mmCIF file of C-alpha atoms and ligand atoms in Angstrom:
data_model
loop_
_atom_site.group_PDB
_atom_site.id
_atom_site.type_symbol
_atom_site.label_atom_id
_atom_site.label_comp_id
_atom_site.label_asym_id
_atom_site.label_seq_id
_atom_site.Cartn_x
_atom_site.Cartn_y
_atom_site.Cartn_z
ATOM 1 C CA LEU Q 1 -71.884 94.367 94.583
ATOM 2 C CA ALA Q 2 -69.714 92.255 96.854
ATOM 3 C CA VAL Q 3 -72.429 92.178 99.509
ATOM 4 C CA PRO Q 4 -75.793 92.666 97.752
ATOM 5 C CA ASP Q 5 -77.806 93.078 100.951
ATOM 6 C CA PHE Q 6 -75.409 95.454 102.672
ATOM 7 C CA GLY Q 7 -78.277 97.047 104.597
ATOM 8 C CA GLY Q 8 -79.062 93.656 106.106
ATOM 9 C CA LEU Q 9 -75.441 93.151 107.113
ATOM 10 C CA ALA Q 10 -75.310 96.617 108.673
ATOM 11 C CA ALA Q 11 -78.473 95.866 110.675
ATOM 12 C CA ASP Q 12 -76.954 92.596 111.893
ATOM 13 C CA ILE Q 13 -73.770 94.409 112.941
ATOM 14 C CA ASP Q 14 -75.845 96.946 114.886
ATOM 15 C CA ARG Q 15 -77.747 94.138 116.609
ATOM 16 C CA ILE Q 16 -74.555 92.308 117.559
ATOM 17 C CA TYR Q 17 -73.129 95.576 118.883
ATOM 18 C CA ALA Q 18 -76.204 96.218 121.024
ATOM 19 C CA ASP Q 19 -76.240 92.630 122.324
ATOM 20 C CA LEU Q 20 -72.607 92.712 123.356
ATOM 21 C CA GLN Q 21 -72.863 95.949 125.351
ATOM 22 C CA SER Q 22 -73.662 93.801 128.368
ATOM 23 C CA GLU Q 23 -70.568 91.605 127.834
ATOM 24 C CA THR Q 24 -68.123 93.056 130.335
ATOM 25 C CA GLY Q 25 -65.912 90.009 130.817
ATOM 26 C CA GLY Q 26 -62.140 90.253 130.664
ATOM 27 C CA LYS Q 27 -59.828 93.064 131.671
ATOM 28 C CA VAL Q 28 -57.705 95.678 129.956
ATOM 29 C CA ALA Q 29 -54.025 94.997 129.397
ATOM 30 C CA ASP Q 30 -52.085 96.520 132.249
ATOM 31 C CA TYR Q 31 -48.516 95.407 131.614
ATOM 32 C CA ILE Q 32 -48.102 98.559 129.530
ATOM 33 C CA PRO Q 33 -49.088 101.324 132.007
ATOM 34 C CA GLN Q 34 -50.686 103.609 129.410
ATOM 35 C CA LEU Q 35 -52.963 100.848 128.145
ATOM 36 C CA ALA Q 36 -54.295 100.312 131.667
ATOM 37 C CA GLN Q 37 -55.703 103.860 131.598
ATOM 38 C CA VAL Q 38 -57.993 103.282 128.626
ATOM 39 C CA ASP Q 39 -61.768 103.386 129.229
ATOM 40 C CA PRO Q 40 -62.675 99.669 129.124
ATOM 41 C CA ASP Q 41 -66.281 100.229 128.003
ATOM 42 C CA GLN Q 42 -65.358 101.616 124.615
ATOM 43 C CA PHE Q 43 -66.566 99.483 121.760
ATOM 44 C CA ALA Q 44 -66.700 99.790 117.996
ATOM 45 C CA ILE Q 45 -67.393 97.487 115.077
ATOM 46 C CA SER Q 46 -66.690 98.490 111.505
ATOM 47 C CA VAL Q 47 -66.958 96.756 108.138
ATOM 48 C CA CYS Q 48 -65.730 97.693 104.689
ATOM 49 C CA THR Q 49 -66.409 95.617 101.569
ATOM 50 C CA VAL Q 50 -63.937 95.096 98.726
ATOM 51 C CA ASP Q 51 -66.046 97.499 96.695
ATOM 52 C CA GLY Q 52 -66.013 100.161 99.372
ATOM 53 C CA GLN Q 53 -69.379 99.857 101.125
ATOM 54 C CA ARG Q 54 -68.871 100.806 104.759
ATOM 55 C CA HIS Q 55 -70.704 100.657 108.027
ATOM 56 C CA THR Q 56 -69.540 101.490 111.535
ATOM 57 C CA VAL Q 57 -71.189 101.410 114.939
ATOM 58 C CA GLY Q 58 -69.935 102.599 118.330
ATOM 59 C CA ASP Q 59 -66.766 104.533 119.133
ATOM 60 C CA ALA Q 60 -65.781 104.620 115.505
ATOM 61 C CA ASP Q 61 -63.587 107.699 115.573
ATOM 62 C CA GLU Q 62 -61.822 107.026 118.857
ATOM 63 C CA PRO Q 63 -58.148 106.234 118.227
ATOM 64 C CA PHE Q 64 -56.447 103.174 119.714
ATOM 65 C CA CYS Q 65 -52.943 101.753 119.373
ATOM 66 C CA LEU Q 66 -52.315 99.027 116.843
ATOM 67 C CA GLN Q 67 -50.177 96.973 119.218
ATOM 68 C CA SER Q 68 -49.896 93.460 117.773
ATOM 69 C CA ILE Q 69 -51.914 94.266 114.678
ATOM 70 C CA SER Q 70 -48.819 96.145 113.538
ATOM 71 C CA LYS Q 71 -47.141 92.733 113.282
ATOM 72 C CA ALA Q 72 -49.175 91.681 110.258
ATOM 73 C CA ILE Q 73 -48.161 94.786 108.342
ATOM 74 C CA GLY Q 74 -44.537 94.613 109.478
ATOM 75 C CA TYR Q 75 -44.435 91.126 108.004
ATOM 76 C CA CYS Q 76 -45.930 92.390 104.718
ATOM 77 C CA LEU Q 77 -43.319 95.142 104.540
ATOM 78 C CA ALA Q 78 -40.485 92.696 105.147
ATOM 79 C CA LEU Q 79 -41.871 90.408 102.424
ATOM 80 C CA GLU Q 80 -42.240 93.236 99.924
ATOM 81 C CA GLU Q 81 -38.677 94.285 100.511
ATOM 82 C CA HIS Q 82 -36.864 90.954 100.670
ATOM 83 C CA GLY Q 83 -39.144 88.217 99.340
ATOM 84 C CA VAL Q 84 -40.399 85.173 101.157
ATOM 85 C CA ASP Q 85 -37.185 83.092 101.146
ATOM 86 C CA LYS Q 86 -34.977 85.728 102.716
ATOM 87 C CA VAL Q 87 -37.566 86.740 105.310
ATOM 88 C CA HIS Q 88 -37.997 83.156 106.429
ATOM 89 C CA GLN Q 89 -34.273 82.716 106.895
ATOM 90 C CA HIS Q 90 -34.852 84.981 109.885
ATOM 91 C CA VAL Q 91 -38.312 84.029 111.110
ATOM 92 C CA GLY Q 92 -40.294 80.779 111.048
ATOM 93 C CA ARG Q 93 -43.875 80.233 109.983
ATOM 94 C CA GLU Q 94 -45.229 77.711 112.467
ATOM 95 C CA PRO Q 95 -47.515 78.516 115.389
ATOM 96 C CA SER Q 96 -45.567 78.679 118.644
ATOM 97 C CA GLY Q 97 -48.173 77.064 120.873
ATOM 98 C CA VAL Q 98 -47.194 79.424 123.686
ATOM 99 C CA ALA Q 99 -47.933 83.027 124.712
ATOM 100 C CA PHE Q 100 -47.053 85.915 122.368
ATOM 101 C CA ASN Q 101 -44.229 87.083 124.589
ATOM 102 C CA ALA Q 102 -42.875 83.682 125.652
ATOM 103 C CA LEU Q 103 -39.105 83.513 125.895
ATOM 104 C CA THR Q 104 -38.711 80.817 123.291
ATOM 105 C CA LEU Q 105 -37.318 80.310 119.800
ATOM 106 C CA ASN Q 106 -37.795 77.467 117.338
ATOM 107 C CA PRO Q 107 -35.268 74.626 117.001
ATOM 108 C CA ARG Q 108 -33.318 76.693 114.449
ATOM 109 C CA GLY Q 109 -32.919 79.535 116.920
ATOM 110 C CA ARG Q 110 -35.404 81.716 115.038
ATOM 111 C CA PRO Q 111 -38.666 83.252 116.265
ATOM 112 C CA HIS Q 112 -41.564 80.884 115.588
ATOM 113 C CA ASN Q 113 -43.538 83.253 113.358
ATOM 114 C CA PRO Q 114 -43.992 86.963 112.547
ATOM 115 C CA MET Q 115 -47.239 87.310 114.528
ATOM 116 C CA ILE Q 116 -45.678 87.049 117.996
ATOM 117 C CA ASN Q 117 -43.330 89.518 119.651
ATOM 118 C CA ALA Q 118 -40.004 87.906 118.754
ATOM 119 C CA GLY Q 119 -41.006 87.462 115.114
ATOM 120 C CA ALA Q 120 -42.344 90.992 114.860
ATOM 121 C CA ILE Q 121 -39.131 92.421 116.310
ATOM 122 C CA MET Q 122 -37.287 90.387 113.680
ATOM 123 C CA CYS Q 123 -39.504 91.727 110.868
ATOM 124 C CA CYS Q 124 -38.854 95.267 112.098
ATOM 125 C CA SER Q 125 -35.130 94.610 111.703
ATOM 126 C CA LEU Q 126 -35.822 93.753 108.050
ATOM 127 C CA ILE Q 127 -37.717 96.948 107.182
ATOM 128 C CA ARG Q 128 -35.283 99.294 105.360
ATOM 129 C CA PRO Q 129 -32.429 98.090 107.573
ATOM 130 C CA GLY Q 130 -29.799 100.511 106.303
ATOM 131 C CA GLY Q 131 -32.007 103.581 106.651
ATOM 132 C CA LEU Q 132 -32.436 106.218 109.297
ATOM 133 C CA LEU Q 133 -34.925 105.259 111.985
ATOM 134 C CA ALA Q 134 -36.962 108.381 111.150
ATOM 135 C CA ASP Q 135 -37.301 107.325 107.513
ATOM 136 C CA ARG Q 136 -38.100 103.753 108.444
ATOM 137 C CA PHE Q 137 -40.879 104.925 110.748
ATOM 138 C CA ASP Q 138 -42.225 107.276 108.069
ATOM 139 C CA HIS Q 139 -42.303 104.326 105.701
ATOM 140 C CA VAL Q 140 -44.495 102.360 108.129
ATOM 141 C CA MET Q 141 -46.758 105.366 108.785
ATOM 142 C CA ARG Q 142 -47.167 105.952 105.061
ATOM 143 C CA THR Q 143 -48.033 102.302 104.567
ATOM 144 C CA TRP Q 144 -50.809 102.546 107.156
ATOM 145 C CA GLU Q 145 -52.006 105.726 105.475
ATOM 146 C CA ARG Q 146 -52.236 103.894 102.151
ATOM 147 C CA LEU Q 147 -53.938 100.874 103.757
ATOM 148 C CA THR Q 148 -56.569 102.965 105.537
ATOM 149 C CA GLY Q 149 -56.874 105.993 103.276
ATOM 150 C CA ARG Q 150 -56.222 108.288 106.225
ATOM 151 C CA ARG Q 151 -53.214 109.547 108.136
ATOM 152 C CA PRO Q 152 -52.750 107.538 111.346
ATOM 153 C CA GLY Q 153 -51.931 109.083 114.716
ATOM 154 C CA TYR Q 154 -49.203 108.187 117.151
ATOM 155 C CA ALA Q 155 -49.422 107.625 120.916
ATOM 156 C CA ASN Q 156 -46.083 108.810 122.213
ATOM 157 C CA ALA Q 157 -47.031 108.222 125.850
ATOM 158 C CA THR Q 158 -47.816 104.586 125.083
ATOM 159 C CA TYR Q 159 -44.508 104.256 123.272
ATOM 160 C CA LEU Q 160 -42.618 105.725 126.223
ATOM 161 C CA SER Q 161 -44.427 103.580 128.754
ATOM 162 C CA GLU Q 162 -43.911 100.428 126.733
ATOM 163 C CA ARG Q 163 -40.226 101.165 126.227
ATOM 164 C CA ALA Q 164 -39.801 101.772 129.947
ATOM 165 C CA THR Q 165 -41.335 98.411 130.877
ATOM 166 C CA ALA Q 166 -40.083 96.206 128.053
ATOM 167 C CA ASP Q 167 -37.730 93.822 129.801
ATOM 168 C CA ARG Q 168 -39.291 90.795 128.125
ATOM 169 C CA ASN Q 169 -38.946 92.240 124.632
ATOM 170 C CA PHE Q 170 -35.336 93.206 125.345
ATOM 171 C CA ALA Q 171 -34.740 89.664 126.583
ATOM 172 C CA LEU Q 172 -36.252 88.252 123.395
ATOM 173 C CA ALA Q 173 -34.051 90.447 121.234
ATOM 174 C CA TYR Q 174 -30.870 89.495 123.069
ATOM 175 C CA PHE Q 175 -31.878 85.840 122.950
ATOM 176 C CA MET Q 176 -32.309 86.129 119.173
ATOM 177 C CA ARG Q 177 -28.984 87.872 118.792
ATOM 178 C CA GLU Q 178 -27.293 85.184 120.849
ATOM 179 C CA ASN Q 179 -28.670 82.697 118.299
ATOM 180 C CA GLY Q 180 -27.441 84.702 115.319
ATOM 181 C CA ALA Q 181 -31.001 85.242 114.143
ATOM 182 C CA PHE Q 182 -30.769 88.907 113.083
ATOM 183 C CA PRO Q 183 -29.360 90.189 109.804
ATOM 184 C CA ARG Q 184 -25.758 91.338 110.103
ATOM 185 C CA ASP Q 185 -25.281 94.833 111.604
ATOM 186 C CA THR Q 186 -28.680 94.945 113.321
ATOM 187 C CA ASP Q 187 -28.770 97.502 116.137
ATOM 188 C CA ILE Q 188 -30.901 95.772 118.759
ATOM 189 C CA VAL Q 189 -31.939 98.772 120.807
ATOM 190 C CA GLU Q 190 -32.879 100.722 117.696
ATOM 191 C CA THR Q 191 -34.839 97.747 116.384
ATOM 192 C CA LEU Q 192 -36.762 97.436 119.644
ATOM 193 C CA GLU Q 193 -37.557 101.155 119.656
ATOM 194 C CA PHE Q 194 -38.782 100.851 116.081
ATOM 195 C CA TYR Q 195 -40.980 97.894 117.096
ATOM 196 C CA PHE Q 196 -42.494 99.795 120.062
ATOM 197 C CA GLN Q 197 -43.132 102.782 117.807
ATOM 198 C CA CYS Q 198 -44.945 100.610 115.261
ATOM 199 C CA CYS Q 199 -47.111 99.222 118.099
ATOM 200 C CA SER Q 200 -47.965 102.775 119.204
ATOM 201 C CA ILE Q 201 -49.348 103.928 115.864
ATOM 202 C CA GLU Q 202 -52.957 104.961 116.422
ATOM 203 C CA ILE Q 203 -55.891 104.340 114.139
ATOM 204 C CA THR Q 204 -59.677 104.110 114.461
ATOM 205 C CA ALA Q 205 -62.011 101.156 113.995
ATOM 206 C CA GLN Q 206 -63.203 102.701 110.766
ATOM 207 C CA MET Q 207 -59.656 102.932 109.424
ATOM 208 C CA LEU Q 208 -58.809 99.401 110.557
ATOM 209 C CA ALA Q 209 -61.797 97.985 108.654
ATOM 210 C CA VAL Q 210 -60.495 99.650 105.487
ATOM 211 C CA ALA Q 211 -57.038 98.155 106.074
ATOM 212 C CA ALA Q 212 -58.638 94.723 106.547
ATOM 213 C CA ALA Q 213 -60.641 95.270 103.355
ATOM 214 C CA THR Q 214 -57.425 96.152 101.529
ATOM 215 C CA LEU Q 215 -56.088 92.735 102.512
ATOM 216 C CA ALA Q 216 -59.415 91.109 101.569
ATOM 217 C CA ASN Q 217 -59.070 92.832 98.207
ATOM 218 C CA GLY Q 218 -55.658 91.292 97.470
ATOM 219 C CA GLY Q 219 -53.697 94.376 98.495
ATOM 220 C CA VAL Q 220 -55.656 97.100 96.690
ATOM 221 C CA ASN Q 221 -57.344 99.723 98.883
ATOM 222 C CA PRO Q 222 -61.041 99.585 97.966
ATOM 223 C CA LEU Q 223 -61.542 103.308 98.549
ATOM 224 C CA THR Q 224 -58.485 104.791 96.856
ATOM 225 C CA ARG Q 225 -57.906 101.904 94.386
ATOM 226 C CA GLU Q 226 -54.211 102.096 95.198
ATOM 227 C CA ARG Q 227 -52.223 98.859 95.294
ATOM 228 C CA VAL Q 228 -50.435 98.758 98.656
ATOM 229 C CA PHE Q 229 -49.070 95.183 98.675
ATOM 230 C CA SER Q 230 -48.637 92.534 96.004
ATOM 231 C CA GLU Q 231 -51.121 89.680 95.903
ATOM 232 C CA VAL Q 232 -48.520 87.141 96.972
ATOM 233 C CA THR Q 233 -47.511 89.247 99.988
ATOM 234 C CA VAL Q 234 -51.138 89.400 101.070
ATOM 235 C CA GLN Q 235 -51.532 85.658 100.524
ATOM 236 C CA HIS Q 236 -48.586 84.877 102.799
ATOM 237 C CA CYS Q 237 -49.769 87.322 105.432
ATOM 238 C CA LEU Q 238 -53.309 85.918 105.462
ATOM 239 C CA SER Q 239 -51.946 82.369 105.718
ATOM 240 C CA LEU Q 240 -50.010 83.249 108.854
ATOM 241 C CA MET Q 241 -52.932 85.234 110.243
ATOM 242 C CA VAL Q 242 -54.991 82.017 109.997
ATOM 243 C CA SER Q 243 -52.409 79.877 111.781
ATOM 244 C CA CYS Q 244 -50.872 82.416 114.181
ATOM 245 C CA GLY Q 245 -52.883 85.667 114.259
ATOM 246 C CA MET Q 246 -54.844 85.129 117.477
ATOM 247 C CA TYR Q 247 -51.984 84.253 119.828
ATOM 248 C CA ASP Q 248 -52.407 80.954 121.574
ATOM 249 C CA TYR Q 249 -56.079 80.847 120.569
ATOM 250 C CA SER Q 250 -55.212 80.649 116.870
ATOM 251 C CA GLY Q 251 -56.011 76.954 116.512
ATOM 252 C CA GLU Q 252 -59.370 77.281 118.221
ATOM 253 C CA PHE Q 253 -60.186 80.398 116.178
ATOM 254 C CA ALA Q 254 -59.220 78.633 112.937
ATOM 255 C CA PHE Q 255 -61.562 75.815 113.916
ATOM 256 C CA THR Q 256 -64.554 77.912 114.887
ATOM 257 C CA VAL Q 257 -64.210 80.951 112.618
ATOM 258 C CA GLY Q 258 -61.629 79.901 110.052
ATOM 259 C CA LEU Q 259 -60.857 83.416 108.828
ATOM 260 C CA PRO Q 260 -57.506 85.232 108.793
ATOM 261 C CA ALA Q 261 -57.459 87.596 111.758
ATOM 262 C CA LYS Q 262 -55.024 89.544 113.914
ATOM 263 C CA SER Q 263 -55.578 90.873 117.384
ATOM 264 C CA GLY Q 264 -53.677 93.324 119.569
ATOM 265 C CA VAL Q 265 -53.540 93.946 123.321
ATOM 266 C CA ALA Q 266 -55.272 97.290 122.875
ATOM 267 C CA GLY Q 267 -58.378 95.128 122.372
ATOM 268 C CA ASP Q 268 -58.239 95.662 118.637
ATOM 269 C CA LEU Q 269 -59.006 92.980 116.085
ATOM 270 C CA MET Q 270 -59.068 92.825 112.313
ATOM 271 C CA VAL Q 271 -60.701 90.003 110.407
ATOM 272 C CA VAL Q 272 -60.408 89.412 106.685
ATOM 273 C CA VAL Q 273 -63.056 87.699 104.590
ATOM 274 C CA PRO Q 274 -61.038 87.250 101.385
ATOM 275 C CA GLN Q 275 -62.634 88.679 98.227
ATOM 276 C CA LEU Q 276 -65.490 90.035 100.318
ATOM 277 C CA LEU Q 277 -64.830 92.384 103.215
ATOM 278 C CA GLY Q 278 -62.774 93.496 106.172
ATOM 279 C CA VAL Q 279 -64.102 93.696 109.715
ATOM 280 C CA SER Q 280 -62.602 95.501 112.689
ATOM 281 C CA VAL Q 281 -63.591 95.354 116.328
ATOM 282 C CA TRP Q 282 -62.228 97.420 119.166
ATOM 283 C CA SER Q 283 -63.109 96.697 122.782
ATOM 284 C CA PRO Q 284 -60.275 96.902 125.322
ATOM 285 C CA ARG Q 285 -61.206 94.083 127.722
ATOM 286 C CA LEU Q 286 -59.081 91.015 127.001
ATOM 287 C CA ASP Q 287 -59.355 87.345 127.854
ATOM 288 C CA GLU Q 288 -56.476 85.448 129.486
ATOM 289 C CA LEU Q 289 -54.817 84.861 126.128
ATOM 290 C CA GLY Q 290 -54.834 88.550 125.229
ATOM 291 C CA ASN Q 291 -57.692 88.648 122.731
ATOM 292 C CA THR Q 292 -60.564 91.130 122.915
ATOM 293 C CA VAL Q 293 -63.500 89.344 124.543
ATOM 294 C CA ARG Q 294 -66.175 91.170 122.565
ATOM 295 C CA GLY Q 295 -64.134 90.902 119.382
ATOM 296 C CA ILE Q 296 -64.094 87.103 119.560
ATOM 297 C CA GLU Q 297 -67.797 87.128 120.268
ATOM 298 C CA VAL Q 298 -68.476 89.353 117.235
ATOM 299 C CA CYS Q 299 -66.692 86.763 115.092
ATOM 300 C CA ASN Q 300 -68.660 83.900 116.622
ATOM 301 C CA ARG Q 301 -71.933 85.707 115.911
ATOM 302 C CA LEU Q 302 -70.940 86.514 112.347
ATOM 303 C CA VAL Q 303 -70.149 82.875 111.524
ATOM 304 C CA GLU Q 304 -73.444 81.887 113.113
ATOM 305 C CA LEU Q 305 -75.325 84.315 110.884
ATOM 306 C CA TYR Q 306 -73.326 83.991 107.663
ATOM 307 C CA GLN Q 307 -71.520 81.117 105.986
ATOM 308 C CA VAL Q 308 -68.160 82.846 106.106
ATOM 309 C CA HIS Q 309 -66.158 79.929 107.487
ATOM 310 C CA PRO Q 310 -63.985 79.059 104.463
ATOM 311 C CA HIS Q 311 -64.446 75.331 104.980
ATOM 312 C CA ALA Q 312 -68.187 75.385 105.502
ATOM 313 C CA THR Q 313 -69.906 73.116 102.996
ATOM 314 C CA SER Q 314 -73.521 73.868 103.820
HETATM 315 N N1 LIG O 1 -46.418 96.090 122.079
HETATM 316 C C1 LIG O 1 -46.932 94.893 122.680
HETATM 317 C C2 LIG O 1 -45.799 94.040 123.245
HETATM 318 O O1 LIG O 1 -44.752 93.972 122.688
HETATM 319 C C3 LIG O 1 -47.692 94.148 121.652
HETATM 320 C C4 LIG O 1 -48.224 92.864 122.195
HETATM 321 C C5 LIG O 1 -49.580 92.516 121.706
HETATM 322 O O2 LIG O 1 -50.391 93.289 121.215
HETATM 323 N N2 LIG O 1 -49.861 91.271 121.912
HETATM 324 O O3 LIG O 1 -45.944 93.441 124.288
#
């Protein structure tokens, strides 16, 4: 068994969950109107090991939008389709050091990395670029279905409200086009719509833990045994999750927790413990940098209790 005392881990997760009920710091994202309407008290933690042991506590079956977590998988899809060299002709792989939606590109006129808005928009442009938008979206939905073992939902209202208020993302896309960053023949508006749609895919904490476990398991879903991504794709994705996955808190998170993780402004978070397990947290209140307050705290507690920091030597 990957985690021999899984009962002990489950009990610890339940204790952390109970402890953090009283943590009501932060506030829900409100720059996308539909996200502002979410009940801020909702909270779920879920774990799934690489051999399929699972435990979930809280609002486990309540759907939430992927938001930025979609970026990690968009990057994987671009890598699978084009390989690492081609993808990184269009997007960098250094942390940006600024907010996820900052109007900035790297010195080569490319987005800094795939885990922030500009880079994720770029990766979307690389997913089946010649295809119909409907087929491209189906491809992403099917990928999430294979990662989680269940069919995801879709929050059309969130998509519509994001699209209607997306001046910054439009600005980023035009800025990238001005710099010749996109592949030839990219339709910018279509690419942005595709990006917003990917952000509006809905899953549950339970499903997200399975997706994280699929990454922990080198790209093979631990429940269905299906290979979703190649090992090298997962390796690259996890590397960038370590350096860039937690917005402008990524350096601090790499120092304190050390694990590959990706957060989204829905208050969602996935954490990968390679070869061992996936963890998901969902709690909509965010800190100033856009990370789920309780989610960060769950990670802090887990590294306190278990030696999961990859560079821990004691
Ligand atoms: N869809 C959101 C945006 O583009 C995603 C941002 C996020 O989760 N950080 O602003």
